[in-house]
XYZ file of C-alpha atoms in Angstrom:
452
model
C 27.790 36.182 6.556
C 29.248 35.783 3.150
C 27.449 32.426 2.505
C 23.666 31.846 2.031
C 21.312 28.917 2.046
C 20.770 27.461 -1.472
C 17.989 24.730 -2.362
C 19.792 22.055 -0.247
C 21.602 23.833 2.616
C 24.965 25.617 2.275
C 27.606 24.780 -0.075
C 30.700 25.683 -1.696
C 34.682 24.883 -2.106
C 36.018 23.548 0.938
C 38.445 25.865 3.020
C 37.900 28.836 0.678
C 34.243 29.367 0.298
C 33.283 27.216 3.000
C 35.454 27.224 5.988
C 35.754 25.645 9.527
C 35.179 29.197 11.074
C 31.815 29.453 9.307
C 30.937 25.862 10.049
C 31.487 26.546 13.787
C 29.568 29.891 13.642
C 26.838 28.074 11.708
C 26.353 25.345 14.174
C 25.941 28.124 17.046
C 23.483 30.039 14.904
C 21.574 26.917 13.984
C 21.494 25.577 17.758
C 19.940 28.894 18.806
C 17.328 28.795 16.204
C 16.521 25.201 15.973
C 16.389 24.671 19.727
C 13.427 27.420 19.906
C 11.531 25.344 17.472
C 11.051 22.410 20.069
C 10.226 24.630 22.897
C 6.574 24.086 24.280
C 6.265 20.628 22.279
C 4.369 17.917 24.316
C 7.120 15.569 23.591
C 10.281 16.710 25.301
C 12.406 14.669 22.951
C 14.753 13.298 25.842
C 17.351 10.865 25.214
C 18.151 8.703 28.677
C 16.733 11.631 30.411
C 18.676 14.315 28.455
C 17.230 17.750 27.564
C 15.674 18.078 24.032
C 18.485 20.327 22.900
C 20.426 17.354 20.941
C 21.627 17.258 17.502
C 22.495 14.169 15.338
C 25.514 14.649 13.213
C 27.065 12.831 10.215
C 28.862 13.384 6.880
C 30.026 11.824 3.653
C 33.557 10.440 2.802
C 35.123 13.980 1.549
C 38.748 14.670 3.019
C 37.364 17.972 4.285
C 34.362 16.349 5.919
C 36.074 15.466 9.308
C 37.173 19.027 9.829
C 33.758 20.357 9.056
C 31.950 17.753 11.261
C 34.261 18.643 14.177
C 33.576 22.384 13.651
C 29.892 22.152 13.350
C 29.805 19.809 16.432
C 31.935 22.429 18.232
C 29.485 25.387 17.350
C 26.387 23.297 18.621
C 28.162 22.343 21.869
C 29.248 25.917 22.447
C 25.407 26.616 22.662
C 24.839 23.878 25.050
C 23.596 21.345 22.490
C 24.396 17.575 23.071
C 26.013 15.986 19.858
C 25.696 12.532 18.779
C 28.135 12.089 16.099
C 27.323 9.385 13.652
C 30.606 10.011 11.745
C 30.180 8.632 8.341
C 26.619 8.623 7.702
C 23.928 9.086 4.924
C 21.762 11.956 4.933
C 18.604 9.816 5.183
C 20.198 7.894 8.342
C 20.652 11.191 9.887
C 17.318 12.423 9.124
C 15.651 9.092 10.238
C 17.660 9.242 13.630
C 16.544 12.791 14.049
C 12.911 11.785 13.528
C 13.145 8.771 15.645
C 14.534 10.717 18.677
C 12.739 13.918 18.012
C 16.046 16.009 18.014
C 18.001 18.100 15.147
C 20.024 16.803 12.563
C 22.972 17.916 10.593
C 24.829 16.360 7.734
C 28.357 17.589 6.198
C 28.032 16.709 2.491
C 28.373 18.335 -0.919
C 25.688 15.663 -2.400
C 26.860 14.777 -6.153
C 29.524 17.545 -6.226
C 33.073 16.751 -6.578
C 35.254 16.139 -3.515
C 36.668 19.802 -3.632
C 33.212 21.088 -2.661
C 31.394 20.535 0.644
C 28.092 21.543 2.262
C 26.238 21.629 5.232
C 22.402 20.412 5.593
C 20.349 21.011 8.574
C 17.195 19.345 9.801
C 14.660 20.759 12.495
C 13.900 18.688 15.335
C 12.189 15.600 14.043
C 14.281 15.349 10.992
C 12.480 17.686 8.570
C 14.061 20.127 6.347
C 14.026 23.793 6.973
C 11.569 26.110 5.455
C 12.962 29.438 4.127
C 11.856 31.486 7.071
C 13.706 29.188 9.451
C 16.769 29.459 7.175
C 16.276 33.396 7.155
C 16.367 33.142 11.242
C 19.490 31.260 11.092
C 21.248 33.689 8.666
C 20.171 36.620 11.006
C 21.473 34.784 13.990
C 24.840 34.387 12.147
C 25.069 38.079 11.510
C 24.330 38.666 15.370
C 26.347 36.099 17.025
C 27.845 37.326 20.334
C 29.802 35.325 22.790
C 28.548 31.856 23.705
C 27.011 31.186 27.245
C 28.186 29.117 30.033
C 26.245 25.917 28.934
C 28.475 23.458 27.140
C 27.105 20.466 25.223
C 28.460 16.947 25.213
C 29.859 15.203 21.916
C 29.544 11.408 21.777
C 30.120 9.092 18.838
C 27.490 6.790 17.890
C 27.894 4.292 14.887
C 24.766 1.922 15.321
C 22.546 2.085 12.256
C 20.466 -0.855 13.330
C 17.029 1.100 13.725
C 17.579 2.601 10.216
C 18.222 -0.815 8.491
C 15.139 -2.152 10.079
C 13.289 0.950 8.738
C 14.442 0.245 5.115
C 13.697 -3.439 5.190
C 10.080 -2.587 6.729
C 9.253 -1.326 3.012
C 9.160 -4.946 2.061
C 6.066 -5.682 4.338
C 7.861 -9.043 5.289
C 8.655 -9.910 1.580
C 12.208 -10.420 0.423
C 14.237 -9.867 -2.583
C 16.070 -13.349 -3.047
C 16.564 -14.212 -6.604
C 17.553 -10.792 -7.698
C 21.056 -9.841 -8.692
C 21.930 -6.233 -7.819
C 24.889 -4.202 -8.774
C 25.241 -1.365 -6.019
C 27.268 1.649 -6.812
C 27.855 3.576 -3.638
C 29.624 6.452 -5.397
C 32.639 6.111 -2.913
C 30.471 7.897 -0.468
C 28.369 7.760 2.679
C 26.276 4.685 1.247
C 29.459 2.581 1.671
C 28.725 2.167 5.439
C 25.146 0.907 5.282
C 23.759 0.241 1.831
C 25.542 -3.138 1.231
C 24.263 -4.323 4.363
C 20.509 -3.427 3.779
C 20.398 -5.026 0.421
C 22.224 -7.999 1.588
C 19.870 -8.370 4.390
C 16.965 -8.114 2.151
C 18.075 -11.607 0.454
C 19.190 -9.945 -2.900
C 22.472 -11.111 -4.493
C 24.577 -8.007 -4.204
C 27.812 -6.972 -6.020
C 29.117 -3.565 -4.595
C 31.324 -1.132 -6.749
C 32.754 2.135 -6.129
C 32.878 1.328 -2.266
C 36.468 2.283 -1.389
C 36.459 5.932 -0.510
C 39.746 7.678 -0.105
C 38.742 11.133 0.520
C 38.828 12.364 -3.056
C 37.002 9.604 -5.274
C 33.641 10.356 -4.143
C 31.337 10.698 -7.139
C 34.319 10.616 -9.406
C 33.127 8.778 -12.483
C 30.639 6.868 -10.490
C 27.382 7.163 -8.629
C 24.046 8.800 -9.597
C 25.709 11.419 -11.809
C 27.888 8.811 -13.873
C 25.391 5.772 -14.334
C 27.528 4.582 -17.326
C 29.785 2.868 -14.575
C 27.124 0.865 -12.852
C 25.614 -0.095 -16.378
C 28.805 -1.706 -17.445
C 29.036 -3.687 -14.308
C 25.395 -4.939 -14.491
C 26.218 -6.212 -18.108
C 29.668 -7.645 -16.837
C 27.970 -9.510 -14.082
C 24.712 -10.393 -15.780
C 22.748 -8.734 -13.128
C 18.789 -7.943 -12.985
C 19.216 -4.286 -11.775
C 21.934 -1.689 -11.082
C 21.371 0.941 -8.728
C 23.638 4.011 -8.261
C 23.594 6.491 -5.273
C 25.075 9.798 -4.759
C 27.630 10.992 -2.247
C 25.291 11.256 0.570
C 22.795 8.642 -0.673
C 19.611 10.577 -0.738
C 18.965 9.871 -4.339
C 19.279 7.089 -6.884
C 19.583 6.321 -10.533
C 19.033 2.803 -11.529
C 19.776 0.860 -14.835
C 17.734 -2.209 -16.191
C 19.337 -5.792 -17.202
C 20.277 -4.214 -20.722
C 22.397 -1.361 -18.965
C 19.754 1.379 -19.957
C 19.330 4.068 -17.467
C 15.975 4.519 -15.533
C 15.875 8.042 -14.142
C 13.983 9.360 -11.404
C 11.036 10.208 -13.482
C 10.480 6.710 -14.507
C 11.230 5.485 -10.809
C 8.418 7.725 -9.527
C 6.128 6.813 -12.233
C 6.720 2.987 -11.505
C 6.226 3.600 -7.854
C 3.195 5.924 -8.271
C 1.448 3.246 -10.397
C 2.286 0.571 -7.894
C 1.134 2.443 -4.989
C -2.207 3.382 -6.712
C -2.766 -0.169 -7.645
C -2.457 -1.047 -3.852
C -4.558 1.919 -2.678
C -1.628 3.574 -1.040
C -1.368 6.533 -3.221
C -2.671 9.447 -1.232
C -5.305 11.179 -3.234
C -4.016 9.560 -6.258
C -1.495 12.302 -6.539
C 2.157 12.582 -6.995
C 4.432 15.638 -6.522
C 7.177 16.438 -8.990
C 9.117 19.587 -9.776
C 9.266 21.755 -13.191
C 12.223 19.725 -14.356
C 10.282 16.470 -14.616
C 9.785 15.300 -18.295
C 6.770 16.308 -20.098
C 6.194 12.504 -20.934
C 5.731 11.877 -17.095
C 3.014 14.276 -16.912
C 1.190 12.563 -20.053
C 1.660 9.250 -18.556
C 0.136 10.337 -15.112
C -2.873 11.984 -17.056
C -3.502 8.912 -18.997
C -3.653 6.639 -15.903
C -5.643 9.153 -13.734
C -2.941 10.237 -11.259
C -3.028 13.888 -10.497
C 0.440 15.801 -10.714
C 1.218 18.603 -8.398
C 4.380 20.832 -9.576
C 7.087 22.489 -7.438
C 10.136 24.489 -7.877
C 13.621 22.610 -8.067
C 14.551 21.015 -4.922
C 13.438 18.253 -2.984
C 12.665 20.455 0.135
C 9.783 22.123 -1.986
C 8.739 18.562 -2.859
C 8.520 17.741 0.773
C 6.627 21.040 1.631
C 4.010 19.947 -1.025
C 3.728 16.549 0.203
C 3.121 17.776 3.658
C 0.603 20.619 2.730
C -1.447 18.234 0.511
C -1.338 15.023 2.524
C 0.309 13.223 -0.305
C 2.534 10.201 -0.122
C 4.997 10.254 -3.028
C 6.994 12.705 -4.883
C 10.515 13.498 -6.122
C 12.625 14.889 -8.775
C 14.178 13.559 -12.206
C 17.545 13.242 -10.652
C 16.513 10.613 -8.587
C 15.486 12.125 -5.309
C 12.183 9.968 -4.195
C 10.465 10.785 -1.171
C 7.940 8.346 0.322
C 6.206 10.707 2.834
C 4.648 7.844 4.900
C 8.093 6.479 5.560
C 10.694 9.163 5.464
C 11.265 12.962 5.947
C 13.689 13.201 2.972
C 14.628 11.595 -0.187
C 16.309 8.168 0.313
C 18.357 6.390 -2.345
C 18.366 3.195 -0.346
C 14.815 3.238 0.587
C 13.722 3.781 -3.181
C 16.168 0.947 -4.202
C 14.342 -1.526 -2.029
C 10.963 -0.444 -3.030
C 11.714 -0.220 -6.744
C 13.438 -3.773 -6.500
C 10.439 -5.087 -4.629
C 8.382 -3.886 -7.472
C 10.093 -5.719 -10.099
C 10.201 -9.033 -8.274
C 6.482 -8.699 -7.546
C 5.859 -8.183 -11.072
C 7.409 -11.392 -12.191
C 9.149 -9.465 -15.281
C 12.226 -7.054 -15.616
C 12.695 -3.449 -14.792
C 13.120 -2.553 -18.434
C 9.628 -3.838 -19.095
C 8.117 -2.024 -16.144
C 9.882 1.192 -17.027
C 8.826 1.088 -20.435
C 5.119 0.749 -19.698
C 5.408 3.317 -16.979
C 6.256 6.431 -19.330
C 7.893 7.538 -22.470
C 10.309 10.317 -21.971
C 10.357 13.111 -24.737
C 13.726 14.109 -25.701
C 15.324 16.379 -23.144
C 18.458 18.440 -23.344
C 20.019 20.167 -20.481
C 22.859 22.653 -20.881
C 24.714 24.180 -17.916
C 26.297 27.565 -18.491
C 28.820 28.577 -15.870
C 28.872 32.190 -14.835
C 30.740 34.286 -12.373
C 28.028 34.707 -9.944
C 24.385 33.409 -9.441
C 21.831 34.888 -11.565
C 18.466 34.117 -9.726
C 16.337 36.228 -12.096
C 17.842 34.688 -15.331
C 14.300 33.886 -16.665
C 13.104 37.277 -16.469
C 16.221 38.764 -17.987
C 16.102 36.277 -20.851
C 12.515 36.419 -21.151
C 12.569 37.615 -24.996
C 15.072 34.995 -25.910
C 13.017 32.289 -24.062
C 9.352 33.488 -25.635
C 11.337 33.259 -29.048
C 12.231 29.824 -28.709
C 8.703 28.698 -26.929
C 6.998 30.101 -29.913
C 9.242 27.876 -32.445
C 8.624 24.747 -30.457
C 4.869 25.169 -30.021
C 2.827 22.859 -28.183
C 5.143 19.962 -28.620
C 8.040 21.449 -26.361
C 8.984 23.129 -23.278
C 11.348 25.511 -21.957
C 12.949 26.094 -18.642
C 15.843 28.471 -17.501
C 16.793 28.808 -14.124
C 19.814 29.362 -11.786
C 21.193 26.489 -9.814
C 20.604 26.811 -6.242
C 23.953 25.177 -5.452
C 26.521 26.258 -7.853
C 27.169 29.508 -10.196
C 25.305 27.951 -13.145
C 22.481 28.723 -15.303
C 20.737 25.375 -16.104
C 18.833 25.568 -19.719
C 16.567 22.716 -20.222
C 14.548 22.181 -23.435
C 12.087 19.303 -24.335
C 10.963 18.741 -28.071
C 9.747 16.190 -30.222
C 13.130 15.160 -31.443
C 16.564 15.296 -29.913
C 17.992 17.416 -32.581
C 15.331 20.067 -32.146
C 15.757 20.102 -28.337
C 19.458 20.318 -28.636
C 19.473 23.349 -31.055
C 17.106 25.296 -28.933
C 19.038 24.477 -25.775
C 22.156 25.633 -27.525
C 20.472 28.841 -28.869
C 19.634 29.834 -25.310
C 22.774 28.920 -23.698
C 24.666 31.094 -26.102
C 22.467 33.924 -25.229
C 23.150 33.209 -21.399
C 26.868 33.201 -22.148
C 26.696 36.370 -24.026
C 24.697 38.012 -21.459
C 26.113 36.816 -18.065
C 29.704 35.081 -18.787
């Protein structure tokens, strides 16, 4: 097997790195391994009397997604697994349906990547992300695939998202979002199918942009990785809030009424403070990753909220949430996980929760975000390399140590390999933006010299 699992499934250039043949074989291997996870459960996970071996499948709007969705479905069916194909569906919707039905889940999406990439995300029975050991089992099964057996699964199409819509709106606890004008950027992605309906059902006034997918415009100058687009629309329409999803809608970046970006750190800080005030923040603890701004940590310390830190990737946040029995966690990039309500990050669920906080406060997102935390200047430089360098921090330890010594206690350095692309990510926080940029450029130059 040429491809390996990264921090969020398997991802690569469509039809070259990630092929239909691979998707079919991955479907077979995943069926073999994930079906075993449900064996012996007290809940048979049946649907209308059908066996537990069922997978909910969906994907984003890339031109390659139907091909991969068909191939993956064929792989599951070749191992006797019935497929519920939700066609164009967000990652949180698929995970929710897998949880609701007690079955496996699979999503075709490369999330925030350009249209030419694609990926496959898998969920264990119950809609949970896979731990490292299960991914390793699937990789082994891929390498050892033989001929399929005689059992053939059925493939059916199912578009109904009613249960998911009700689930998201339940976050409001019977309240509504009337009186709030929202600009929604669906990134020309999977969110086009369900996000506008949810926000309109909440009572909000909704202006939808980037909602005409053509197979190639997903994330193109729009969505969570390009918040300038929704910010301009907020100013144009005089909206209260802008929300920008990514291609599979499992994360969110917001903007306030002035067009100022409110990133994942601020959103988590806002939600943590609100949950704690209402006695709903389990153990007064929030889970974040090493990429979270130092300003977040200082703000949480000042308010008596404990911070648990994990590696980069919402799957690691999820693992820590489960291990500690915590209720909230997420990433600076906008993955926010309400563990009492979902098994994965959900941009739409987060949007509803955040807008609800704003309405209940009687003030603006700008005011709430500024009170929640103050970010230290942070610079992120990506260095493209020929192949992933997982031990980059070890190999650049002398260079990193020199920069850390120069920054002292007022700064922070993180150098790591991307889990989804052949990139080295250099992140520096410092007292001033100029100092952070200089330090980041210095480390990026060292990385290019060593690995490019």
